[in-house]
Coordinates of C-alpha atoms and ligand atoms in Angstrom, one line a residue:
M1 CA 170.0 144.5 -42.3
I2 CA 172.2 141.7 -41.1
T3 CA 172.5 140.4 -37.5
V4 CA 175.2 138.0 -36.4
L5 CA 175.3 135.9 -33.2
T6 CA 178.8 135.0 -32.3
G7 CA 181.5 134.0 -29.8
G8 CA 185.1 135.1 -30.0
T9 CA 187.4 132.8 -32.0
G10 CA 185.7 131.1 -35.0
G11 CA 183.1 133.8 -34.7
A12 CA 185.5 136.7 -34.9
K13 CA 187.2 135.3 -38.0
F14 CA 183.8 135.0 -39.7
V15 CA 182.9 138.6 -38.6
D16 CA 186.2 139.8 -40.2
G17 CA 184.9 138.4 -43.5
L18 CA 181.5 140.0 -43.1
R19 CA 182.8 143.4 -42.2
Q20 CA 184.6 143.5 -45.5
I21 CA 181.5 142.9 -47.5
V22 CA 178.6 144.4 -45.5
P23 CA 178.3 148.2 -44.9
P24 CA 178.8 148.8 -41.2
E25 CA 175.4 150.6 -40.7
E26 CA 173.7 147.4 -41.9
L27 CA 175.6 145.1 -39.4
T28 CA 174.6 144.2 -35.8
I29 CA 176.8 141.8 -33.9
I30 CA 175.3 140.1 -30.8
V31 CA 178.1 138.7 -28.7
N32 CA 178.2 135.9 -26.0
T33 CA 179.0 137.2 -22.5
G34 CA 178.9 133.8 -20.8
D35 CA 182.7 133.8 -20.6
D36 CA 182.9 137.2 -18.8
M37 CA 184.8 137.2 -15.5
L38 CA 186.6 139.3 -13.0
W39 CA 190.3 139.1 -13.5
W40 CA 192.6 141.0 -11.1
G41 CA 189.4 142.8 -10.0
L42 CA 188.7 144.0 -13.6
Y43 CA 185.6 143.1 -15.7
V44 CA 186.8 141.1 -18.7
S45 CA 184.5 140.2 -21.6
P46 CA 186.6 138.0 -23.8
D47 CA 184.3 137.5 -26.7
V48 CA 183.2 141.2 -26.8
D49 CA 186.9 142.1 -26.8
S50 CA 187.8 139.7 -29.6
V51 CA 184.9 141.0 -31.8
T52 CA 185.7 144.6 -30.9
Y53 CA 189.4 144.3 -31.7
M54 CA 188.6 142.4 -34.9
M55 CA 186.1 145.1 -36.1
A56 CA 188.8 147.7 -35.3
G57 CA 191.4 145.8 -37.2
R58 CA 193.4 145.4 -33.9
L59 CA 193.0 141.7 -33.1
S60 CA 196.3 139.8 -33.0
Q61 CA 196.1 137.4 -35.9
E62 CA 198.9 135.1 -34.6
R63 CA 197.3 134.6 -31.2
G64 CA 193.7 134.9 -32.3
W65 CA 193.0 136.9 -29.1
G66 CA 194.2 140.2 -27.6
V67 CA 195.6 143.2 -29.3
K68 CA 198.0 143.0 -32.2
G69 CA 201.6 143.8 -31.1
D70 CA 200.7 143.9 -27.4
T71 CA 203.3 143.7 -24.7
F72 CA 203.0 141.8 -21.4
F73 CA 204.9 143.8 -18.8
A74 CA 201.9 144.1 -16.4
L75 CA 201.4 140.3 -16.6
R76 CA 205.0 139.6 -15.6
A77 CA 204.8 142.2 -12.8
M78 CA 201.5 140.6 -11.5
G79 CA 203.3 137.2 -11.6
Q80 CA 206.1 138.6 -9.5
L81 CA 203.5 139.9 -7.1
G82 CA 202.2 136.4 -6.7
Q83 CA 199.0 136.9 -8.7
P84 CA 197.6 134.2 -11.0
I85 CA 198.7 134.8 -14.6
W86 CA 197.0 131.9 -16.5
F87 CA 194.7 134.4 -18.3
H88 CA 197.0 136.3 -20.6
A89 CA 196.0 140.0 -20.6
G90 CA 198.4 142.1 -22.5
D91 CA 199.1 145.8 -21.6
R92 CA 196.9 147.4 -24.3
D93 CA 194.2 144.8 -23.6
L94 CA 194.4 145.7 -19.9
A95 CA 193.6 149.3 -20.8
T96 CA 190.2 148.1 -22.3
H97 CA 189.5 146.1 -19.1
I98 CA 190.4 149.0 -16.9
L99 CA 188.2 151.4 -18.9
R100 CA 185.3 148.9 -19.0
S101 CA 185.5 148.4 -15.2
K102 CA 185.7 152.1 -14.6
L103 CA 182.7 152.9 -16.7
L104 CA 180.7 150.0 -15.1
S105 CA 181.6 151.3 -11.7
D106 CA 180.3 154.7 -12.8
G107 CA 177.0 153.0 -13.3
K108 CA 176.9 152.5 -17.0
T109 CA 175.6 149.2 -18.5
L110 CA 177.7 146.7 -20.4
S111 CA 175.9 147.7 -23.6
E112 CA 176.7 151.3 -23.0
V113 CA 180.3 150.6 -22.2
T114 CA 180.6 148.2 -25.2
A115 CA 179.2 151.0 -27.5
E116 CA 181.5 153.6 -26.0
I117 CA 184.7 151.5 -26.4
A118 CA 183.6 150.5 -30.0
A119 CA 183.0 154.2 -30.9
K120 CA 186.4 155.2 -29.5
L121 CA 188.1 152.5 -31.7
G122 CA 186.2 153.9 -34.8
I123 CA 183.8 151.0 -35.2
K124 CA 180.6 152.0 -37.0
A125 CA 178.8 148.6 -36.9
R126 CA 176.7 147.9 -33.8
I127 CA 178.2 145.5 -31.2
L128 CA 175.7 144.3 -28.6
P129 CA 176.5 142.1 -25.6
M130 CA 173.7 139.5 -25.4
S131 CA 172.6 140.8 -22.0
N132 CA 173.4 143.4 -19.4
S133 CA 172.7 140.8 -16.7
R134 CA 175.3 138.5 -15.5
V135 CA 175.0 135.0 -17.2
E136 CA 177.9 132.7 -16.4
T137 CA 178.7 129.6 -18.4
R138 CA 179.6 126.8 -15.9
V139 CA 181.3 123.6 -16.9
L140 CA 180.8 120.6 -14.5
T141 CA 183.8 118.3 -14.6
P142 CA 185.2 115.6 -12.2
V143 CA 187.5 118.3 -10.8
G144 CA 184.7 120.6 -10.0
D145 CA 182.2 123.3 -11.3
L146 CA 184.5 125.5 -13.5
S147 CA 183.9 128.9 -15.1
F148 CA 184.3 128.7 -18.9
E149 CA 187.7 130.4 -18.8
E150 CA 189.0 128.1 -16.0
Y151 CA 187.9 125.1 -18.1
F152 CA 189.1 126.5 -21.4
V153 CA 192.2 128.6 -20.7
Q154 CA 193.5 127.5 -17.3
R155 CA 193.0 123.8 -17.8
W156 CA 193.2 123.6 -21.6
Y157 CA 189.8 121.9 -21.9
Q158 CA 191.4 118.6 -20.9
D159 CA 188.7 117.6 -18.3
P160 CA 185.9 115.3 -19.2
V161 CA 182.7 117.4 -19.3
E162 CA 179.7 116.2 -17.4
S163 CA 177.4 119.1 -18.2
V164 CA 177.2 122.8 -19.1
R165 CA 174.9 125.3 -17.5
F166 CA 174.3 129.0 -17.8
A167 CA 174.0 130.4 -14.2
G168 CA 171.8 133.4 -14.0
A169 CA 170.3 132.9 -17.5
S170 CA 166.7 132.4 -16.3
D171 CA 166.7 135.9 -14.6
A172 CA 168.5 137.6 -17.4
E173 CA 167.1 140.0 -20.0
P174 CA 168.3 140.5 -23.5
A175 CA 170.4 143.7 -23.8
P176 CA 168.6 146.7 -25.4
G177 CA 168.4 146.3 -29.1
V178 CA 169.0 142.5 -29.2
I179 CA 165.4 141.3 -29.8
E180 CA 164.8 144.1 -32.2
A181 CA 168.0 143.3 -34.2
I182 CA 166.8 139.7 -34.5
R183 CA 163.2 140.5 -35.4
T184 CA 163.9 143.3 -37.9
A185 CA 166.9 141.7 -39.7
D186 CA 166.6 140.5 -43.2
I187 CA 169.3 137.9 -42.5
V188 CA 170.4 136.4 -39.1
L189 CA 173.7 134.6 -39.2
L190 CA 175.0 132.2 -36.6
A191 CA 178.8 132.4 -36.8
P192 CA 180.8 129.1 -36.8
S193 CA 181.2 129.5 -33.1
N194 CA 180.9 126.8 -30.4
P195 CA 177.2 126.0 -30.4
V196 CA 177.2 125.1 -26.7
S197 CA 179.5 127.6 -25.1
S198 CA 179.3 130.6 -27.4
I199 CA 175.8 130.5 -29.1
G200 CA 174.3 128.4 -26.2
P201 CA 174.5 131.2 -23.6
I202 CA 172.9 133.7 -26.1
L203 CA 170.0 131.3 -26.8
A204 CA 169.6 130.8 -23.0
V205 CA 168.7 134.4 -22.4
P206 CA 164.9 134.4 -22.2
G207 CA 163.2 135.8 -25.3
I208 CA 166.1 135.3 -27.7
R209 CA 165.3 131.8 -28.9
A210 CA 161.6 132.9 -29.3
A211 CA 162.7 136.0 -31.3
L212 CA 164.7 133.7 -33.7
R213 CA 161.7 131.4 -34.1
E214 CA 159.4 134.3 -34.8
S215 CA 161.7 136.4 -36.9
R216 CA 161.0 136.7 -40.6
A217 CA 164.7 136.9 -41.3
R218 CA 166.4 134.1 -43.2
I219 CA 168.4 132.3 -40.4
V220 CA 171.7 130.8 -41.6
A221 CA 174.2 129.0 -39.4
V222 CA 177.8 128.2 -40.4
S223 CA 179.0 124.9 -39.0
P224 CA 182.0 124.9 -36.7
I225 CA 182.1 121.1 -37.1
V226 CA 183.9 120.0 -40.2
G227 CA 184.5 116.3 -41.1
G228 CA 183.0 115.1 -37.8
A229 CA 185.2 117.2 -35.5
A230 CA 185.5 120.8 -34.3
V231 CA 187.9 122.9 -36.3
S232 CA 189.4 124.0 -33.0
G233 CA 188.5 123.9 -29.3
P234 CA 186.1 121.8 -27.3
A235 CA 182.9 122.1 -29.4
G236 CA 182.9 118.4 -30.0
A237 CA 183.2 117.4 -26.3
L238 CA 180.6 120.0 -25.3
L239 CA 178.1 119.0 -28.0
A240 CA 178.5 115.3 -26.9
A241 CA 178.1 116.3 -23.2
Q242 CA 174.8 117.9 -24.1
G243 CA 173.6 114.8 -26.0
F244 CA 174.2 116.0 -29.5
A245 CA 176.1 114.2 -32.3
V246 CA 179.5 115.7 -33.2
S247 CA 178.6 116.2 -36.8
I248 CA 176.9 118.7 -39.0
G249 CA 173.7 116.8 -38.0
G250 CA 174.4 117.6 -34.4
V251 CA 174.8 121.3 -35.2
A252 CA 171.5 121.2 -37.2
D253 CA 169.8 119.6 -34.3
F254 CA 171.1 122.2 -31.9
Y255 CA 169.5 125.0 -34.0
R256 CA 166.6 122.9 -35.3
D257 CA 163.7 125.0 -34.0
F258 CA 164.7 128.2 -35.9
L259 CA 167.3 127.3 -38.6
D260 CA 166.6 127.9 -42.3
V261 CA 169.9 127.0 -43.9
L262 CA 173.1 125.3 -42.6
V263 CA 176.3 126.1 -44.3
V264 CA 178.8 123.2 -44.1
D265 CA 182.3 122.5 -45.5
S266 CA 182.4 121.0 -48.9
R267 CA 184.0 117.9 -47.6
D268 CA 180.8 117.2 -45.7
F269 CA 178.8 116.9 -48.9
Q270 CA 177.6 113.3 -48.2
A271 CA 176.4 114.2 -44.7
A272 CA 174.8 117.3 -46.2
E273 CA 172.8 115.1 -48.6
E274 CA 171.5 113.1 -45.6
L275 CA 170.3 116.3 -43.9
R276 CA 168.7 117.5 -47.2
K277 CA 166.8 114.2 -47.4
A278 CA 165.6 114.9 -43.8
G279 CA 164.2 118.3 -45.1
L280 CA 166.9 120.8 -44.1
R281 CA 168.4 123.3 -46.6
V282 CA 172.2 122.8 -46.6
S283 CA 174.7 124.7 -48.6
C284 CA 178.3 123.5 -49.1
A285 CA 181.2 125.8 -49.3
P286 CA 184.9 125.8 -48.3
A287 CA 184.4 126.5 -44.6
I288 CA 188.0 126.5 -43.2
M289 CA 189.2 130.1 -42.7
R290 CA 193.0 130.0 -43.1
T291 CA 193.4 133.4 -44.9
V292 CA 191.6 136.7 -45.0
E293 CA 190.3 135.7 -48.4
D294 CA 188.8 132.5 -46.9
R295 CA 187.0 134.6 -44.4
V296 CA 185.5 136.8 -47.0
A297 CA 184.6 133.9 -49.2
L298 CA 182.8 132.1 -46.3
A299 CA 180.9 135.3 -45.4
K300 CA 179.8 135.6 -49.0
A301 CA 178.8 132.0 -49.1
A302 CA 176.6 132.4 -46.0
L303 CA 174.9 135.5 -47.4
A304 CA 174.4 133.8 -50.8
A305 CA 172.9 130.8 -49.0
A306 CA 170.5 133.2 -47.2
M307 CA 169.5 135.0 -50.4
Q308 CA 169.0 132.1 -52.6
P309 CA 165.3 131.1 -52.9
P310 CA 164.9 127.4 -51.9
T311 CA 163.8 126.4 -55.4
M312 CA 166.7 128.0 -57.1
E313 CA 169.1 126.3 -54.7
A314 CA 167.6 122.9 -55.4
A315 CA 167.7 123.6 -59.2
A316 CA 171.4 124.7 -59.0
E317 CA 172.3 121.5 -57.1
N318 CA 170.5 119.3 -59.6
L319 CA 172.6 120.7 -62.5
Ligands
GDP401 P1 185.3 131.2 -28.4 O1 184.3 132.2 -27.9 O2 186.7 131.8 -28.3 O3 185.1 129.8 -27.8 O4 185.1 131.2 -29.9 P2 183.9 130.7 -30.9 O5 182.9 129.9 -30.2 O6 183.5 131.9 -31.7 O7 184.8 129.9 -31.9 C1 185.2 128.5 -31.6 C2 184.6 127.6 -32.7 O8 185.0 128.1 -34.0 C3 185.1 126.2 -32.6 O9 184.0 125.4 -32.3 C4 185.7 125.9 -33.9 O10 185.4 124.6 -34.4 C5 185.2 127.0 -34.8 N1 186.1 127.4 -35.8 C6 187.4 127.9 -35.6 N2 188.0 128.2 -36.8 C7 187.0 127.8 -37.8 C8 187.1 127.8 -39.2 O11 188.0 128.3 -39.8 N3 186.0 127.4 -39.9 C9 184.9 126.9 -39.2 N4 183.8 126.5 -39.9 N5 184.8 126.9 -37.8 C10 185.9 127.3 -37.2

């Protein structure tokens, strides 16, 4: 059994690789909901949507978000009606937000709604939101205390970041199945998602970090930092704002209390050697996912890193 913790962009690409090599009944995906927000009165869950569309083969590959081939008639009409349009919801994407909002207002939980939408799209793997309670990632900047989507999408993550917090996390509970999926997995994978804003909210839900520490699963993280910078997005700025180095060492520190193996890009082999000397298992592989083949190869590398006994890995690297 394989459990993945993920956000929506780097994470969804990695999940695309995994879904092609792991039988769906063996795969559980725990998704960040810290970016969730109300948009035009609808409940939007950006990372759950990206993962769901990816698992259904419907994610737009050009944009990296939203539905493949979507149109934007509603967006234009809302603009003409004087509504904000900085968050680009396409017409088919809107159908998801409308259905989710309807089911939530019928009294269903976010996990029930997520499962229902996934089943309707023919997805057999389990997609679990991290929590059914509202946890909101807030980014403190000189222009104010922003929601993650305001910081990231509306303002293009240009503002200096003073701090990041997860409002509501201390009162939140993990969604049903989350703790069990971590405890009973053979392998737990942390996708190459933003450690602070995608994995951070998941770890902030009480009980999840402890479950990772106590799990007998091999825990493998794939670094979103390659060559001392984030592959995309604000992971570097957010790690620095939280006091972590913008390096594979910073990623290792972020996950230090439960991590077994860190998978890093081959070009970071020297920094990897330093981490090994400090006692961490580090596996090098091509970690930039440009093509579908790259995604599959990285997913295979992460699983191989999880399955290799430490002694064999050391022996292989000494050859
Ligand atoms: P979000 O929820 O949309 O912010 O998406 P994620 O947190 O899942 O993904 C963003 C992270 O993915 C960034 O920190 C990137 O550095 C990382 N990322 C994006 N593409 C790649 C890639 O091809 N390889 C690796 N290793 N990381 C990537």
